[in-house]
mmCIF file of C-alpha atoms in Angstrom:
data_model
loop_
_atom_site.group_PDB
_atom_site.id
_atom_site.type_symbol
_atom_site.label_atom_id
_atom_site.label_comp_id
_atom_site.label_asym_id
_atom_site.label_seq_id
_atom_site.Cartn_x
_atom_site.Cartn_y
_atom_site.Cartn_z
ATOM 1 C CA MET A 632 0.000 0.000 0.000
ATOM 2 C CA SER A 633 1.377 3.412 -0.882
ATOM 3 C CA ALA A 634 1.964 5.978 1.831
ATOM 4 C CA ASP A 635 0.480 9.433 2.227
ATOM 5 C CA GLN A 636 -2.988 8.862 0.850
ATOM 6 C CA ASP A 637 -5.784 11.368 1.342
ATOM 7 C CA PRO A 638 -7.430 10.497 4.688
ATOM 8 C CA ALA A 639 -10.824 11.766 3.509
ATOM 9 C CA THR A 640 -10.668 9.308 0.619
ATOM 10 C CA VAL A 641 -9.454 6.286 2.582
ATOM 11 C CA THR A 642 -11.829 6.791 5.531
ATOM 12 C CA GLY A 643 -14.854 8.226 3.748
ATOM 13 C CA THR A 644 -14.934 11.079 6.292
ATOM 14 C CA SER A 645 -14.712 14.462 4.608
ATOM 15 C CA ASP A 646 -12.349 17.206 5.684
ATOM 16 C CA GLU A 647 -15.409 19.385 6.367
ATOM 17 C CA ALA A 648 -16.827 16.785 8.776
ATOM 18 C CA VAL A 649 -13.502 16.546 10.607
ATOM 19 C CA VAL A 650 -13.229 20.330 10.948
ATOM 20 C CA ARG A 651 -16.854 20.594 12.122
ATOM 21 C CA ALA A 652 -16.388 17.904 14.778
ATOM 22 C CA THR A 653 -12.814 18.553 15.912
ATOM 23 C CA GLY A 654 -11.933 22.121 14.928
ATOM 24 C CA LYS A 655 -8.970 20.924 12.835
ATOM 25 C CA SER A 656 -8.606 19.640 9.271
ATOM 26 C CA TRP A 657 -7.234 16.254 8.266
ATOM 27 C CA ALA A 658 -3.987 17.994 7.223
ATOM 28 C CA GLU A 659 -3.654 19.560 10.668
ATOM 29 C CA TRP A 660 -4.280 16.235 12.439
ATOM 30 C CA LEU A 661 -1.778 14.429 10.208
ATOM 31 C CA ALA A 662 0.850 17.083 10.928
ATOM 32 C CA LEU A 663 0.200 16.941 14.688
ATOM 33 C CA LEU A 664 0.515 13.154 14.760
ATOM 34 C CA ASP A 665 3.611 13.232 12.515
ATOM 35 C CA ASP A 666 5.219 15.740 14.899
ATOM 36 C CA ALA A 667 4.395 13.431 17.838
ATOM 37 C CA GLY A 668 6.164 10.506 16.130
ATOM 38 C CA GLY A 669 2.986 8.864 14.885
ATOM 39 C CA ARG A 670 4.685 6.830 12.150
ATOM 40 C CA GLU A 671 6.392 4.790 14.894
ATOM 41 C CA MET A 672 3.258 4.419 17.050
ATOM 42 C CA ASN A 673 0.774 1.573 17.057
ATOM 43 C CA HIS A 674 -2.969 2.226 17.101
ATOM 44 C CA LYS A 675 -3.271 2.280 20.903
ATOM 45 C CA GLN A 676 -0.394 4.731 21.162
ATOM 46 C CA LEU A 677 -1.969 7.035 18.568
ATOM 47 C CA VAL A 678 -5.257 7.036 20.460
ATOM 48 C CA ALA A 679 -3.439 7.656 23.742
ATOM 49 C CA GLN A 680 -1.616 10.606 22.150
ATOM 50 C CA LEU A 681 -4.917 12.103 20.991
ATOM 51 C CA GLN A 682 -6.541 11.480 24.363
ATOM 52 C CA ALA A 683 -3.686 13.024 26.344
ATOM 53 C CA HIS A 684 -3.139 16.109 24.206
ATOM 54 C CA HIS A 685 -6.341 16.925 22.318
ATOM 55 C CA ASP A 686 -9.924 17.537 23.359
ATOM 56 C CA VAL A 687 -11.798 15.182 21.037
ATOM 57 C CA SER A 688 -14.311 12.460 21.854
ATOM 58 C CA SER A 689 -13.273 8.811 22.056
ATOM 59 C CA TRP A 690 -15.066 8.150 18.764
ATOM 60 C CA TRP A 691 -13.062 10.885 17.048
ATOM 61 C CA GLN A 692 -9.848 9.643 18.667
ATOM 62 C CA GLN A 693 -10.439 6.296 16.970
ATOM 63 C CA GLN A 694 -11.446 7.878 13.645
ATOM 64 C CA LEU A 695 -8.425 10.193 13.590
ATOM 65 C CA ALA A 696 -6.040 7.363 14.502
ATOM 66 C CA VAL A 697 -7.428 5.084 11.785
ATOM 67 C CA GLY A 698 -7.376 7.934 9.256
ATOM 68 C CA TYR A 699 -3.773 8.646 10.157
ATOM 69 C CA GLU A 700 -2.778 4.982 9.892
ATOM 70 C CA GLN A 701 -4.518 4.526 6.557
ATOM 71 C CA SER A 702 -3.243 7.769 5.034
ATOM 72 C CA ARG A 703 0.339 7.027 6.119
ATOM 73 C CA GLY A 704 0.269 3.457 4.806
ATOM 74 C CA LEU A 705 0.329 1.910 8.273
ATOM 75 C CA ARG A 706 -3.062 0.216 7.969
ATOM 76 C CA ALA A 707 -4.954 -1.173 4.965
ATOM 77 C CA ARG A 708 -8.590 -0.441 4.223
ATOM 78 C CA HIS A 709 -10.847 -2.617 6.442
ATOM 79 C CA GLU A 710 -7.829 -3.702 8.530
ATOM 80 C CA MET A 711 -8.317 -4.043 12.272
ATOM 81 C CA VAL A 712 -5.986 -5.287 15.000
ATOM 82 C CA ASP A 713 -7.389 -8.833 14.770
ATOM 83 C CA GLY A 714 -7.945 -9.120 11.011
ATOM 84 C CA TYR A 715 -10.114 -7.343 8.490
ATOM 85 C CA GLN A 716 -13.667 -6.117 9.054
ATOM 86 C CA ILE A 717 -16.424 -4.998 6.722
ATOM 87 C CA SER A 718 -20.002 -3.936 7.201
ATOM 88 C CA ARG A 719 -23.034 -3.564 4.995
ATOM 89 C CA SER A 720 -26.362 -1.937 5.840
ATOM 90 C CA ARG A 721 -29.700 -1.803 4.159
ATOM 91 C CA THR A 722 -33.095 -0.472 5.158
ATOM 92 C CA LEU A 723 -35.819 -2.963 4.288
ATOM 93 C CA ALA A 724 -39.544 -2.406 3.815
ATOM 94 C CA ALA A 725 -40.531 -4.847 6.556
ATOM 95 C CA PRO A 726 -41.140 -4.701 10.319
ATOM 96 C CA ILE A 727 -38.326 -5.814 12.615
ATOM 97 C CA ALA A 728 -40.089 -9.050 13.667
ATOM 98 C CA ALA A 729 -40.328 -10.225 10.046
ATOM 99 C CA VAL A 730 -36.684 -9.371 9.367
ATOM 100 C CA TYR A 731 -35.530 -11.158 12.512
ATOM 101 C CA GLU A 732 -37.588 -14.226 11.551
ATOM 102 C CA ALA A 733 -35.956 -14.255 8.099
ATOM 103 C CA TRP A 734 -32.592 -14.553 9.866
ATOM 104 C CA ALA A 735 -33.572 -16.875 12.705
ATOM 105 C CA ASP A 736 -35.738 -19.418 10.853
ATOM 106 C CA ASP A 737 -33.603 -21.990 9.013
ATOM 107 C CA ALA A 738 -36.077 -22.548 6.160
ATOM 108 C CA ALA A 739 -36.675 -18.828 5.581
ATOM 109 C CA ARG A 740 -32.959 -18.054 5.709
ATOM 110 C CA ALA A 741 -32.157 -20.825 3.209
ATOM 111 C CA ARG A 742 -34.276 -18.966 0.618
ATOM 112 C CA TRP A 743 -32.090 -15.862 0.657
ATOM 113 C CA LEU A 744 -28.817 -17.025 2.269
ATOM 114 C CA PRO A 745 -28.339 -20.532 0.876
ATOM 115 C CA ASP A 746 -25.406 -22.688 1.925
ATOM 116 C CA ALA A 747 -24.485 -20.461 4.877
ATOM 117 C CA ALA A 748 -22.789 -22.558 7.542
ATOM 118 C CA PHE A 749 -22.558 -20.941 10.965
ATOM 119 C CA THR A 750 -23.258 -21.313 14.658
ATOM 120 C CA VAL A 751 -25.391 -18.814 16.548
ATOM 121 C CA ARG A 752 -23.336 -17.570 19.507
ATOM 122 C CA LYS A 753 -25.994 -15.231 20.823
ATOM 123 C CA ALA A 754 -29.449 -14.140 19.726
ATOM 124 C CA THR A 755 -31.391 -11.213 21.157
ATOM 125 C CA PRO A 756 -34.811 -11.271 19.470
ATOM 126 C CA PRO A 757 -35.699 -9.195 17.565
ATOM 127 C CA ARG A 758 -32.602 -6.972 17.762
ATOM 128 C CA SER A 759 -29.453 -8.932 16.981
ATOM 129 C CA LEU A 760 -27.624 -12.149 16.240
ATOM 130 C CA ARG A 761 -23.964 -13.008 16.731
ATOM 131 C CA LEU A 762 -22.698 -15.793 14.522
ATOM 132 C CA THR A 763 -19.507 -17.789 14.113
ATOM 133 C CA TRP A 764 -19.086 -18.565 10.434
ATOM 134 C CA ALA A 765 -17.798 -22.026 9.445
ATOM 135 C CA ASP A 766 -14.376 -20.532 8.654
ATOM 136 C CA GLY A 767 -14.073 -19.106 12.177
ATOM 137 C CA THR A 768 -14.842 -15.512 11.217
ATOM 138 C CA LEU A 769 -17.450 -13.628 13.216
ATOM 139 C CA VAL A 770 -20.654 -12.000 11.983
ATOM 140 C CA GLU A 771 -22.767 -9.531 13.929
ATOM 141 C CA VAL A 772 -26.267 -8.726 12.698
ATOM 142 C CA ALA A 773 -27.982 -5.666 14.162
ATOM 143 C CA LEU A 774 -31.600 -4.738 13.427
ATOM 144 C CA ALA A 775 -32.938 -1.232 14.014
ATOM 145 C CA ASP A 776 -36.707 -0.778 14.209
ATOM 146 C CA LYS A 777 -38.009 1.990 11.935
ATOM 147 C CA GLY A 778 -41.727 1.148 12.311
ATOM 148 C CA ASP A 779 -42.767 -0.537 9.072
ATOM 149 C CA ARG A 780 -39.112 -0.541 7.973
ATOM 150 C CA THR A 781 -35.985 -2.106 9.478
ATOM 151 C CA THR A 782 -32.335 -1.245 9.027
ATOM 152 C CA VAL A 783 -30.110 -4.315 8.911
ATOM 153 C CA THR A 784 -26.399 -3.923 9.554
ATOM 154 C CA VAL A 785 -24.125 -6.907 8.999
ATOM 155 C CA GLN A 786 -20.575 -6.640 10.302
ATOM 156 C CA HIS A 787 -18.183 -9.432 9.344
ATOM 157 C CA ASN A 788 -15.063 -9.566 11.543
ATOM 158 C CA LYS A 789 -11.716 -11.368 11.655
ATOM 159 C CA LEU A 790 -11.437 -11.800 7.898
ATOM 160 C CA PRO A 791 -7.936 -12.977 6.924
ATOM 161 C CA ASP A 792 -6.955 -10.333 4.360
ATOM 162 C CA ALA A 793 -8.048 -7.390 2.213
ATOM 163 C CA ALA A 794 -9.180 -9.618 -0.664
ATOM 164 C CA ALA A 795 -11.428 -11.635 1.644
ATOM 165 C CA ALA A 796 -12.838 -8.398 3.085
ATOM 166 C CA GLU A 797 -13.697 -7.004 -0.345
ATOM 167 C CA GLY A 798 -15.198 -10.346 -1.368
ATOM 168 C CA MET A 799 -17.389 -10.527 1.735
ATOM 169 C CA LYS A 800 -18.481 -6.924 1.292
ATOM 170 C CA ALA A 801 -19.802 -7.824 -2.168
ATOM 171 C CA GLN A 802 -21.354 -11.071 -0.901
ATOM 172 C CA TRP A 803 -23.201 -9.322 1.921
ATOM 173 C CA ALA A 804 -24.483 -6.632 -0.442
ATOM 174 C CA ALA A 805 -25.922 -9.370 -2.673
ATOM 175 C CA ALA A 806 -27.329 -11.263 0.338
ATOM 176 C CA LEU A 807 -29.131 -8.168 1.627
ATOM 177 C CA THR A 808 -30.614 -7.624 -1.834
ATOM 178 C CA ARG A 809 -31.894 -11.222 -1.765
ATOM 179 C CA LEU A 810 -33.252 -10.662 1.770
ATOM 180 C CA ALA A 811 -35.155 -7.583 0.577
ATOM 181 C CA ALA A 812 -36.652 -9.615 -2.303
ATOM 182 C CA HIS A 813 -37.549 -12.455 0.094
ATOM 183 C CA LEU A 814 -39.333 -10.074 2.466
ATOM 184 C CA ALA A 815 -41.188 -8.478 -0.458
ATOM 185 C CA GLY A 816 -42.410 -11.936 -1.480
ATOM 186 C CA ASP A 817 -40.325 -12.024 -4.655
ATOM 187 C CA ALA A 818 -38.056 -14.889 -3.623
#
Protein backbone atom coordinates (compact mmCIF):
# COMPACT_ATOMS: atom_id res chain seq x y z
CA MET A 1 0.00 0.00 0.00
CA SER A 2 1.38 3.41 -0.88
CA ALA A 3 1.96 5.98 1.83
CA ASP A 4 0.48 9.43 2.23
CA GLN A 5 -2.99 8.86 0.85
CA ASP A 6 -5.78 11.37 1.34
CA PRO A 7 -7.43 10.50 4.69
CA ALA A 8 -10.82 11.77 3.51
CA THR A 9 -10.67 9.31 0.62
CA VAL A 10 -9.45 6.29 2.58
CA THR A 11 -11.83 6.79 5.53
CA GLY A 12 -14.85 8.23 3.75
CA THR A 13 -14.93 11.08 6.29
CA SER A 14 -14.71 14.46 4.61
CA ASP A 15 -12.35 17.21 5.68
CA GLU A 16 -15.41 19.39 6.37
CA ALA A 17 -16.83 16.79 8.78
CA VAL A 18 -13.50 16.55 10.61
CA VAL A 19 -13.23 20.33 10.95
CA ARG A 20 -16.85 20.59 12.12
CA ALA A 21 -16.39 17.90 14.78
CA THR A 22 -12.81 18.55 15.91
CA GLY A 23 -11.93 22.12 14.93
CA LYS A 24 -8.97 20.92 12.83
CA SER A 25 -8.61 19.64 9.27
CA TRP A 26 -7.23 16.25 8.27
CA ALA A 27 -3.99 17.99 7.22
CA GLU A 28 -3.65 19.56 10.67
CA TRP A 29 -4.28 16.24 12.44
CA LEU A 30 -1.78 14.43 10.21
CA ALA A 31 0.85 17.08 10.93
CA LEU A 32 0.20 16.94 14.69
CA LEU A 33 0.52 13.15 14.76
CA ASP A 34 3.61 13.23 12.52
CA ASP A 35 5.22 15.74 14.90
CA ALA A 36 4.39 13.43 17.84
CA GLY A 37 6.16 10.51 16.13
CA GLY A 38 2.99 8.86 14.88
CA ARG A 39 4.69 6.83 12.15
CA GLU A 40 6.39 4.79 14.89
CA MET A 41 3.26 4.42 17.05
CA ASN A 42 0.77 1.57 17.06
CA HIS A 43 -2.97 2.23 17.10
CA LYS A 44 -3.27 2.28 20.90
CA GLN A 45 -0.39 4.73 21.16
CA LEU A 46 -1.97 7.04 18.57
CA VAL A 47 -5.26 7.04 20.46
CA ALA A 48 -3.44 7.66 23.74
CA GLN A 49 -1.62 10.61 22.15
CA LEU A 50 -4.92 12.10 20.99
CA GLN A 51 -6.54 11.48 24.36
CA ALA A 52 -3.69 13.02 26.34
CA HIS A 53 -3.14 16.11 24.21
CA HIS A 54 -6.34 16.92 22.32
CA ASP A 55 -9.92 17.54 23.36
CA VAL A 56 -11.80 15.18 21.04
CA SER A 57 -14.31 12.46 21.85
CA SER A 58 -13.27 8.81 22.06
CA TRP A 59 -15.07 8.15 18.76
CA TRP A 60 -13.06 10.89 17.05
CA GLN A 61 -9.85 9.64 18.67
CA GLN A 62 -10.44 6.30 16.97
CA GLN A 63 -11.45 7.88 13.64
CA LEU A 64 -8.42 10.19 13.59
CA ALA A 65 -6.04 7.36 14.50
CA VAL A 66 -7.43 5.08 11.79
CA GLY A 67 -7.38 7.93 9.26
CA TYR A 68 -3.77 8.65 10.16
CA GLU A 69 -2.78 4.98 9.89
CA GLN A 70 -4.52 4.53 6.56
CA SER A 71 -3.24 7.77 5.03
CA ARG A 72 0.34 7.03 6.12
CA GLY A 73 0.27 3.46 4.81
CA LEU A 74 0.33 1.91 8.27
CA ARG A 75 -3.06 0.22 7.97
CA ALA A 76 -4.95 -1.17 4.96
CA ARG A 77 -8.59 -0.44 4.22
CA HIS A 78 -10.85 -2.62 6.44
CA GLU A 79 -7.83 -3.70 8.53
CA MET A 80 -8.32 -4.04 12.27
CA VAL A 81 -5.99 -5.29 15.00
CA ASP A 82 -7.39 -8.83 14.77
CA GLY A 83 -7.95 -9.12 11.01
CA TYR A 84 -10.11 -7.34 8.49
CA GLN A 85 -13.67 -6.12 9.05
CA ILE A 86 -16.42 -5.00 6.72
CA SER A 87 -20.00 -3.94 7.20
CA ARG A 88 -23.03 -3.56 5.00
CA SER A 89 -26.36 -1.94 5.84
CA ARG A 90 -29.70 -1.80 4.16
CA THR A 91 -33.10 -0.47 5.16
CA LEU A 92 -35.82 -2.96 4.29
CA ALA A 93 -39.54 -2.41 3.82
CA ALA A 94 -40.53 -4.85 6.56
CA PRO A 95 -41.14 -4.70 10.32
CA ILE A 96 -38.33 -5.81 12.62
CA ALA A 97 -40.09 -9.05 13.67
CA ALA A 98 -40.33 -10.22 10.05
CA VAL A 99 -36.68 -9.37 9.37
CA TYR A 100 -35.53 -11.16 12.51
CA GLU A 101 -37.59 -14.23 11.55
CA ALA A 102 -35.96 -14.26 8.10
CA TRP A 103 -32.59 -14.55 9.87
CA ALA A 104 -33.57 -16.88 12.70
CA ASP A 105 -35.74 -19.42 10.85
CA ASP A 106 -33.60 -21.99 9.01
CA ALA A 107 -36.08 -22.55 6.16
CA ALA A 108 -36.68 -18.83 5.58
CA ARG A 109 -32.96 -18.05 5.71
CA ALA A 110 -32.16 -20.83 3.21
CA ARG A 111 -34.28 -18.97 0.62
CA TRP A 112 -32.09 -15.86 0.66
CA LEU A 113 -28.82 -17.02 2.27
CA PRO A 114 -28.34 -20.53 0.88
CA ASP A 115 -25.41 -22.69 1.93
CA ALA A 116 -24.49 -20.46 4.88
CA ALA A 117 -22.79 -22.56 7.54
CA PHE A 118 -22.56 -20.94 10.96
CA THR A 119 -23.26 -21.31 14.66
CA VAL A 120 -25.39 -18.81 16.55
CA ARG A 121 -23.34 -17.57 19.51
CA LYS A 122 -25.99 -15.23 20.82
CA ALA A 123 -29.45 -14.14 19.73
CA THR A 124 -31.39 -11.21 21.16
CA PRO A 125 -34.81 -11.27 19.47
CA PRO A 126 -35.70 -9.19 17.56
CA ARG A 127 -32.60 -6.97 17.76
CA SER A 128 -29.45 -8.93 16.98
CA LEU A 129 -27.62 -12.15 16.24
CA ARG A 130 -23.96 -13.01 16.73
CA LEU A 131 -22.70 -15.79 14.52
CA THR A 132 -19.51 -17.79 14.11
CA TRP A 133 -19.09 -18.57 10.43
CA ALA A 134 -17.80 -22.03 9.44
CA ASP A 135 -14.38 -20.53 8.65
CA GLY A 136 -14.07 -19.11 12.18
CA THR A 137 -14.84 -15.51 11.22
CA LEU A 138 -17.45 -13.63 13.22
CA VAL A 139 -20.65 -12.00 11.98
CA GLU A 140 -22.77 -9.53 13.93
CA VAL A 141 -26.27 -8.73 12.70
CA ALA A 142 -27.98 -5.67 14.16
CA LEU A 143 -31.60 -4.74 13.43
CA ALA A 144 -32.94 -1.23 14.01
CA ASP A 145 -36.71 -0.78 14.21
CA LYS A 146 -38.01 1.99 11.93
CA GLY A 147 -41.73 1.15 12.31
CA ASP A 148 -42.77 -0.54 9.07
CA ARG A 149 -39.11 -0.54 7.97
CA THR A 150 -35.99 -2.11 9.48
CA THR A 151 -32.33 -1.25 9.03
CA VAL A 152 -30.11 -4.32 8.91
CA THR A 153 -26.40 -3.92 9.55
CA VAL A 154 -24.12 -6.91 9.00
CA GLN A 155 -20.57 -6.64 10.30
CA HIS A 156 -18.18 -9.43 9.34
CA ASN A 157 -15.06 -9.57 11.54
CA LYS A 158 -11.72 -11.37 11.65
CA LEU A 159 -11.44 -11.80 7.90
CA PRO A 160 -7.94 -12.98 6.92
CA ASP A 161 -6.95 -10.33 4.36
CA ALA A 162 -8.05 -7.39 2.21
CA ALA A 163 -9.18 -9.62 -0.66
CA ALA A 164 -11.43 -11.63 1.64
CA ALA A 165 -12.84 -8.40 3.09
CA GLU A 166 -13.70 -7.00 -0.35
CA GLY A 167 -15.20 -10.35 -1.37
CA MET A 168 -17.39 -10.53 1.74
CA LYS A 169 -18.48 -6.92 1.29
CA ALA A 170 -19.80 -7.82 -2.17
CA GLN A 171 -21.35 -11.07 -0.90
CA TRP A 172 -23.20 -9.32 1.92
CA ALA A 173 -24.48 -6.63 -0.44
CA ALA A 174 -25.92 -9.37 -2.67
CA ALA A 175 -27.33 -11.26 0.34
CA LEU A 176 -29.13 -8.17 1.63
CA THR A 177 -30.61 -7.62 -1.83
CA ARG A 178 -31.89 -11.22 -1.76
CA LEU A 179 -33.25 -10.66 1.77
CA ALA A 180 -35.16 -7.58 0.58
CA ALA A 181 -36.65 -9.62 -2.30
CA HIS A 182 -37.55 -12.46 0.09
CA LEU A 183 -39.33 -10.07 2.47
CA ALA A 184 -41.19 -8.48 -0.46
CA GLY A 185 -42.41 -11.94 -1.48
CA ASP A 186 -40.32 -12.02 -4.66
CA ALA A 187 -38.06 -14.89 -3.62
